[in-house]
């Protein structure tokens, strides 16, 4: 099962039922890279899903914490599989890493490594891994879509 499917199923089962549950699920999926943004941020999520009177990042963080407060690593086996593969090497090239995840059925479409690292970090997995450009510098959000090779 893909990590997106596991996460979506987990959220539907475990988030408290209320009028905002569908929006909260979409916001969480967006932040973890399963929607249309290459570098999802809490600010972008707050604006896109119109949370809070000022569309604040803090409100988006509170919604994400609804997930973080109840999830354990065992709830998302696909995340563990992603983490294990990432930890198998010190450095990964983005295209090869994405290819492995697609081949293993861990993603249903485009692999968003930034979103994946967000969820893995929130699960306390792969915390020592980050995205770097070929010059071994952390790329800026605006540059991530321009480069063909990133290292993790």
JSON list of C-alpha atoms in Angstrom, two decimals:
[
{"chain": "A", "resi": 1, "resn": "UNK", "atom": "CA", "xyz": [0.00, 0.00, 0.00]},
{"chain": "A", "resi": 2, "resn": "UNK", "atom": "CA", "xyz": [1.24, 3.51, -0.74]},
{"chain": "A", "resi": 3, "resn": "UNK", "atom": "CA", "xyz": [2.16, 5.92, 2.00]},
{"chain": "A", "resi": 4, "resn": "UNK", "atom": "CA", "xyz": [-0.56, 8.32, 0.80]},
{"chain": "A", "resi": 5, "resn": "UNK", "atom": "CA", "xyz": [-3.24, 5.62, 1.06]},
{"chain": "A", "resi": 6, "resn": "UNK", "atom": "CA", "xyz": [-2.07, 4.59, 4.52]},
{"chain": "A", "resi": 7, "resn": "UNK", "atom": "CA", "xyz": [-1.99, 8.19, 5.71]},
{"chain": "A", "resi": 8, "resn": "UNK", "atom": "CA", "xyz": [-5.41, 9.00, 4.27]},
{"chain": "A", "resi": 9, "resn": "UNK", "atom": "CA", "xyz": [-6.95, 5.87, 5.79]},
{"chain": "A", "resi": 10, "resn": "UNK", "atom": "CA", "xyz": [-5.32, 6.60, 9.15]},
{"chain": "A", "resi": 11, "resn": "UNK", "atom": "CA", "xyz": [-6.64, 10.17, 9.16]},
{"chain": "A", "resi": 12, "resn": "UNK", "atom": "CA", "xyz": [-10.18, 9.11, 8.24]},
{"chain": "A", "resi": 13, "resn": "UNK", "atom": "CA", "xyz": [-10.22, 6.58, 11.07]},
{"chain": "A", "resi": 14, "resn": "UNK", "atom": "CA", "xyz": [-8.38, 8.54, 13.77]},
{"chain": "A", "resi": 15, "resn": "UNK", "atom": "CA", "xyz": [-9.24, 12.22, 13.45]},
{"chain": "A", "resi": 16, "resn": "UNK", "atom": "CA", "xyz": [-12.17, 13.37, 15.54]},
{"chain": "A", "resi": 17, "resn": "UNK", "atom": "CA", "xyz": [-15.44, 13.68, 13.64]},
{"chain": "A", "resi": 18, "resn": "UNK", "atom": "CA", "xyz": [-16.44, 17.30, 13.12]},
{"chain": "A", "resi": 19, "resn": "UNK", "atom": "CA", "xyz": [-17.37, 19.68, 10.29]},
{"chain": "A", "resi": 20, "resn": "UNK", "atom": "CA", "xyz": [-13.69, 20.44, 9.58]},
{"chain": "A", "resi": 21, "resn": "UNK", "atom": "CA", "xyz": [-12.46, 16.85, 9.35]},
{"chain": "A", "resi": 22, "resn": "UNK", "atom": "CA", "xyz": [-12.40, 16.69, 5.51]},
{"chain": "A", "resi": 23, "resn": "UNK", "atom": "CA", "xyz": [-10.55, 20.02, 5.33]},
{"chain": "A", "resi": 24, "resn": "UNK", "atom": "CA", "xyz": [-8.10, 18.95, 8.04]},
{"chain": "A", "resi": 25, "resn": "UNK", "atom": "CA", "xyz": [-7.37, 15.69, 6.20]},
{"chain": "A", "resi": 26, "resn": "UNK", "atom": "CA", "xyz": [-6.71, 17.58, 2.95]},
{"chain": "A", "resi": 27, "resn": "UNK", "atom": "CA", "xyz": [-4.47, 20.10, 4.75]},
{"chain": "A", "resi": 28, "resn": "UNK", "atom": "CA", "xyz": [-2.42, 17.30, 6.32]},
{"chain": "A", "resi": 29, "resn": "UNK", "atom": "CA", "xyz": [-2.10, 15.44, 3.00]},
{"chain": "A", "resi": 30, "resn": "UNK", "atom": "CA", "xyz": [-1.07, 18.70, 1.34]},
{"chain": "A", "resi": 31, "resn": "UNK", "atom": "CA", "xyz": [1.59, 19.46, 3.95]},
{"chain": "A", "resi": 32, "resn": "UNK", "atom": "CA", "xyz": [3.07, 16.00, 3.54]},
{"chain": "A", "resi": 33, "resn": "UNK", "atom": "CA", "xyz": [3.41, 16.46, -0.23]},
{"chain": "A", "resi": 34, "resn": "UNK", "atom": "CA", "xyz": [0.45, 14.50, -1.56]},
{"chain": "A", "resi": 35, "resn": "UNK", "atom": "CA", "xyz": [-1.07, 17.39, -3.44]},
{"chain": "A", "resi": 36, "resn": "UNK", "atom": "CA", "xyz": [0.18, 19.96, -5.94]},
{"chain": "A", "resi": 37, "resn": "UNK", "atom": "CA", "xyz": [3.08, 21.70, -4.18]},
{"chain": "A", "resi": 38, "resn": "UNK", "atom": "CA", "xyz": [6.76, 20.78, -4.47]},
{"chain": "A", "resi": 39, "resn": "UNK", "atom": "CA", "xyz": [7.75, 22.40, -1.18]},
{"chain": "A", "resi": 40, "resn": "UNK", "atom": "CA", "xyz": [4.72, 22.36, 1.12]},
{"chain": "A", "resi": 41, "resn": "UNK", "atom": "CA", "xyz": [4.84, 24.75, 4.06]},
{"chain": "A", "resi": 42, "resn": "UNK", "atom": "CA", "xyz": [2.48, 25.41, 6.94]},
{"chain": "A", "resi": 43, "resn": "UNK", "atom": "CA", "xyz": [1.91, 28.96, 5.65]},
{"chain": "A", "resi": 44, "resn": "UNK", "atom": "CA", "xyz": [0.90, 27.69, 2.22]},
{"chain": "A", "resi": 45, "resn": "UNK", "atom": "CA", "xyz": [-1.38, 25.08, 3.81]},
{"chain": "A", "resi": 46, "resn": "UNK", "atom": "CA", "xyz": [-3.05, 27.72, 5.99]},
{"chain": "A", "resi": 47, "resn": "UNK", "atom": "CA", "xyz": [-3.77, 29.92, 2.98]},
{"chain": "A", "resi": 48, "resn": "UNK", "atom": "CA", "xyz": [-4.84, 27.12, 0.66]},
{"chain": "A", "resi": 49, "resn": "UNK", "atom": "CA", "xyz": [-7.27, 25.62, 3.19]},
{"chain": "A", "resi": 50, "resn": "UNK", "atom": "CA", "xyz": [-8.39, 28.95, 4.66]},
{"chain": "A", "resi": 51, "resn": "UNK", "atom": "CA", "xyz": [-7.73, 28.07, 8.31]},
{"chain": "A", "resi": 52, "resn": "UNK", "atom": "CA", "xyz": [-8.16, 30.60, 11.04]},
{"chain": "A", "resi": 53, "resn": "UNK", "atom": "CA", "xyz": [-9.25, 34.22, 10.78]},
{"chain": "A", "resi": 54, "resn": "UNK", "atom": "CA", "xyz": [-5.82, 35.32, 9.54]},
{"chain": "A", "resi": 55, "resn": "UNK", "atom": "CA", "xyz": [-4.95, 32.05, 7.78]},
{"chain": "A", "resi": 56, "resn": "UNK", "atom": "CA", "xyz": [-2.11, 31.59, 10.21]},
{"chain": "A", "resi": 57, "resn": "UNK", "atom": "CA", "xyz": [0.67, 29.07, 10.13]},
{"chain": "A", "resi": 58, "resn": "UNK", "atom": "CA", "xyz": [-0.01, 28.37, 13.81]},
{"chain": "A", "resi": 59, "resn": "UNK", "atom": "CA", "xyz": [-3.51, 27.11, 13.05]},
{"chain": "A", "resi": 60, "resn": "UNK", "atom": "CA", "xyz": [-2.13, 24.85, 10.31]},
{"chain": "A", "resi": 61, "resn": "UNK", "atom": "CA", "xyz": [0.44, 23.54, 12.81]},
{"chain": "A", "resi": 62, "resn": "UNK", "atom": "CA", "xyz": [-2.37, 22.78, 15.29]},
{"chain": "A", "resi": 63, "resn": "UNK", "atom": "CA", "xyz": [-4.22, 20.80, 12.60]},
{"chain": "A", "resi": 64, "resn": "UNK", "atom": "CA", "xyz": [-1.04, 18.88, 11.71]},
{"chain": "A", "resi": 65, "resn": "UNK", "atom": "CA", "xyz": [-0.56, 18.16, 15.42]},
{"chain": "A", "resi": 66, "resn": "UNK", "atom": "CA", "xyz": [-3.95, 16.41, 15.48]},
{"chain": "A", "resi": 67, "resn": "UNK", "atom": "CA", "xyz": [-2.17, 13.78, 13.39]},
{"chain": "A", "resi": 68, "resn": "UNK", "atom": "CA", "xyz": [1.19, 13.89, 15.14]},
{"chain": "A", "resi": 69, "resn": "UNK", "atom": "CA", "xyz": [-0.43, 13.46, 18.57]},
{"chain": "A", "resi": 70, "resn": "UNK", "atom": "CA", "xyz": [-2.07, 10.14, 17.69]},
{"chain": "A", "resi": 71, "resn": "UNK", "atom": "CA", "xyz": [0.18, 8.47, 15.08]},
{"chain": "A", "resi": 72, "resn": "UNK", "atom": "CA", "xyz": [2.91, 5.95, 15.77]},
{"chain": "A", "resi": 73, "resn": "UNK", "atom": "CA", "xyz": [5.41, 4.60, 13.28]},
{"chain": "A", "resi": 74, "resn": "UNK", "atom": "CA", "xyz": [3.66, 1.23, 13.28]},
{"chain": "A", "resi": 75, "resn": "UNK", "atom": "CA", "xyz": [0.51, 2.94, 11.93]},
{"chain": "A", "resi": 76, "resn": "UNK", "atom": "CA", "xyz": [2.28, 3.70, 8.64]},
{"chain": "A", "resi": 77, "resn": "UNK", "atom": "CA", "xyz": [4.28, 0.66, 7.45]},
{"chain": "A", "resi": 78, "resn": "UNK", "atom": "CA", "xyz": [4.99, 2.34, 4.10]},
{"chain": "A", "resi": 79, "resn": "UNK", "atom": "CA", "xyz": [6.72, 5.19, 5.95]},
{"chain": "A", "resi": 80, "resn": "UNK", "atom": "CA", "xyz": [8.89, 2.65, 7.75]},
{"chain": "A", "resi": 81, "resn": "UNK", "atom": "CA", "xyz": [9.78, 1.04, 4.41]},
{"chain": "A", "resi": 82, "resn": "UNK", "atom": "CA", "xyz": [10.68, 4.47, 2.97]},
{"chain": "A", "resi": 83, "resn": "UNK", "atom": "CA", "xyz": [12.77, 5.25, 6.04]},
{"chain": "A", "resi": 84, "resn": "UNK", "atom": "CA", "xyz": [14.58, 1.90, 5.90]},
{"chain": "A", "resi": 85, "resn": "UNK", "atom": "CA", "xyz": [15.49, 2.45, 2.27]},
{"chain": "A", "resi": 86, "resn": "UNK", "atom": "CA", "xyz": [16.67, 6.01, 2.89]},
{"chain": "A", "resi": 87, "resn": "UNK", "atom": "CA", "xyz": [18.82, 4.82, 5.79]},
{"chain": "A", "resi": 88, "resn": "UNK", "atom": "CA", "xyz": [20.39, 2.11, 3.60]},
{"chain": "A", "resi": 89, "resn": "UNK", "atom": "CA", "xyz": [22.71, 4.73, 2.07]},
{"chain": "A", "resi": 90, "resn": "UNK", "atom": "CA", "xyz": [24.21, 7.98, 3.25]},
{"chain": "A", "resi": 91, "resn": "UNK", "atom": "CA", "xyz": [23.39, 9.80, 0.01]},
{"chain": "A", "resi": 92, "resn": "UNK", "atom": "CA", "xyz": [20.59, 9.32, -2.52]},
{"chain": "A", "resi": 93, "resn": "UNK", "atom": "CA", "xyz": [20.02, 10.94, -5.86]},
{"chain": "A", "resi": 94, "resn": "UNK", "atom": "CA", "xyz": [16.46, 12.23, -6.18]},
{"chain": "A", "resi": 95, "resn": "UNK", "atom": "CA", "xyz": [15.70, 10.42, -9.44]},
{"chain": "A", "resi": 96, "resn": "UNK", "atom": "CA", "xyz": [16.93, 7.06, -8.14]},
{"chain": "A", "resi": 97, "resn": "UNK", "atom": "CA", "xyz": [15.20, 7.46, -4.80]},
{"chain": "A", "resi": 98, "resn": "UNK", "atom": "CA", "xyz": [11.92, 8.38, -6.48]},
{"chain": "A", "resi": 99, "resn": "UNK", "atom": "CA", "xyz": [12.29, 5.46, -8.90]},
{"chain": "A", "resi": 100, "resn": "UNK", "atom": "CA", "xyz": [12.66, 3.00, -6.03]},
{"chain": "A", "resi": 101, "resn": "UNK", "atom": "CA", "xyz": [9.59, 4.35, -4.22]},
{"chain": "A", "resi": 102, "resn": "UNK", "atom": "CA", "xyz": [7.47, 4.14, -7.38]},
{"chain": "A", "resi": 103, "resn": "UNK", "atom": "CA", "xyz": [8.74, 0.66, -8.23]},
{"chain": "A", "resi": 104, "resn": "UNK", "atom": "CA", "xyz": [7.88, -0.56, -4.72]},
{"chain": "A", "resi": 105, "resn": "UNK", "atom": "CA", "xyz": [4.39, 0.97, -4.88]},
{"chain": "A", "resi": 106, "resn": "UNK", "atom": "CA", "xyz": [5.13, 3.32, -1.98]},
{"chain": "A", "resi": 107, "resn": "UNK", "atom": "CA", "xyz": [3.84, 6.28, -4.01]},
{"chain": "A", "resi": 108, "resn": "UNK", "atom": "CA", "xyz": [0.92, 6.43, -6.43]},
{"chain": "A", "resi": 109, "resn": "UNK", "atom": "CA", "xyz": [2.25, 9.23, -8.60]},
{"chain": "A", "resi": 110, "resn": "UNK", "atom": "CA", "xyz": [4.85, 11.92, -8.28]},
{"chain": "A", "resi": 111, "resn": "UNK", "atom": "CA", "xyz": [7.25, 11.38, -5.39]},
{"chain": "A", "resi": 112, "resn": "UNK", "atom": "CA", "xyz": [7.51, 14.54, -3.31]},
{"chain": "A", "resi": 113, "resn": "UNK", "atom": "CA", "xyz": [10.68, 13.97, -1.30]},
{"chain": "A", "resi": 114, "resn": "UNK", "atom": "CA", "xyz": [10.28, 17.22, 0.67]},
{"chain": "A", "resi": 115, "resn": "UNK", "atom": "CA", "xyz": [6.82, 16.13, 1.82]},
{"chain": "A", "resi": 116, "resn": "UNK", "atom": "CA", "xyz": [8.11, 12.63, 2.55]},
{"chain": "A", "resi": 117, "resn": "UNK", "atom": "CA", "xyz": [10.88, 14.02, 4.72]},
{"chain": "A", "resi": 118, "resn": "UNK", "atom": "CA", "xyz": [8.29, 16.15, 6.52]},
{"chain": "A", "resi": 119, "resn": "UNK", "atom": "CA", "xyz": [6.29, 13.10, 7.50]},
{"chain": "A", "resi": 120, "resn": "UNK", "atom": "CA", "xyz": [9.36, 10.99, 8.30]},
{"chain": "A", "resi": 121, "resn": "UNK", "atom": "CA", "xyz": [10.76, 13.74, 10.51]},
{"chain": "A", "resi": 122, "resn": "UNK", "atom": "CA", "xyz": [7.40, 14.06, 12.29]},
{"chain": "A", "resi": 123, "resn": "UNK", "atom": "CA", "xyz": [7.52, 10.30, 12.92]},
{"chain": "A", "resi": 124, "resn": "UNK", "atom": "CA", "xyz": [11.07, 10.69, 14.28]},
{"chain": "A", "resi": 125, "resn": "UNK", "atom": "CA", "xyz": [12.45, 8.74, 11.33]},
{"chain": "A", "resi": 126, "resn": "UNK", "atom": "CA", "xyz": [15.36, 9.80, 9.12]},
{"chain": "A", "resi": 127, "resn": "UNK", "atom": "CA", "xyz": [15.82, 12.97, 11.14]},
{"chain": "A", "resi": 128, "resn": "UNK", "atom": "CA", "xyz": [19.45, 13.20, 10.05]},
{"chain": "A", "resi": 129, "resn": "UNK", "atom": "CA", "xyz": [18.48, 13.32, 6.35]},
{"chain": "A", "resi": 130, "resn": "UNK", "atom": "CA", "xyz": [17.78, 16.51, 4.44]},
{"chain": "A", "resi": 131, "resn": "UNK", "atom": "CA", "xyz": [17.68, 17.69, 0.83]},
{"chain": "A", "resi": 132, "resn": "UNK", "atom": "CA", "xyz": [20.84, 19.16, -0.71]},
{"chain": "A", "resi": 133, "resn": "UNK", "atom": "CA", "xyz": [21.68, 20.40, -4.18]},
{"chain": "A", "resi": 134, "resn": "UNK", "atom": "CA", "xyz": [24.71, 19.11, -6.15]},
{"chain": "A", "resi": 135, "resn": "UNK", "atom": "CA", "xyz": [26.84, 21.73, -4.36]},
{"chain": "A", "resi": 136, "resn": "UNK", "atom": "CA", "xyz": [25.78, 20.13, -1.04]},
{"chain": "A", "resi": 137, "resn": "UNK", "atom": "CA", "xyz": [23.84, 23.22, 0.01]},
{"chain": "A", "resi": 138, "resn": "UNK", "atom": "CA", "xyz": [20.23, 23.23, 1.17]},
{"chain": "A", "resi": 139, "resn": "UNK", "atom": "CA", "xyz": [18.21, 24.51, -1.77]},
{"chain": "A", "resi": 140, "resn": "UNK", "atom": "CA", "xyz": [15.77, 27.37, -1.50]},
{"chain": "A", "resi": 141, "resn": "UNK", "atom": "CA", "xyz": [12.12, 26.59, -2.13]},
{"chain": "A", "resi": 142, "resn": "UNK", "atom": "CA", "xyz": [12.16, 28.51, -5.42]},
{"chain": "A", "resi": 143, "resn": "UNK", "atom": "CA", "xyz": [15.07, 26.42, -6.76]},
{"chain": "A", "resi": 144, "resn": "UNK", "atom": "CA", "xyz": [13.80, 22.94, -6.05]},
{"chain": "A", "resi": 145, "resn": "UNK", "atom": "CA", "xyz": [11.70, 22.67, -9.21]},
{"chain": "A", "resi": 146, "resn": "UNK", "atom": "CA", "xyz": [14.57, 23.90, -11.41]},
{"chain": "A", "resi": 147, "resn": "UNK", "atom": "CA", "xyz": [17.17, 21.26, -10.60]},
{"chain": "A", "resi": 148, "resn": "UNK", "atom": "CA", "xyz": [17.21, 17.72, -11.94]},
{"chain": "A", "resi": 149, "resn": "UNK", "atom": "CA", "xyz": [19.37, 16.21, -9.24]},
{"chain": "A", "resi": 150, "resn": "UNK", "atom": "CA", "xyz": [19.05, 16.61, -5.54]},
{"chain": "A", "resi": 151, "resn": "UNK", "atom": "CA", "xyz": [20.74, 14.54, -2.91]},
{"chain": "A", "resi": 152, "resn": "UNK", "atom": "CA", "xyz": [19.27, 13.25, 0.29]}
]
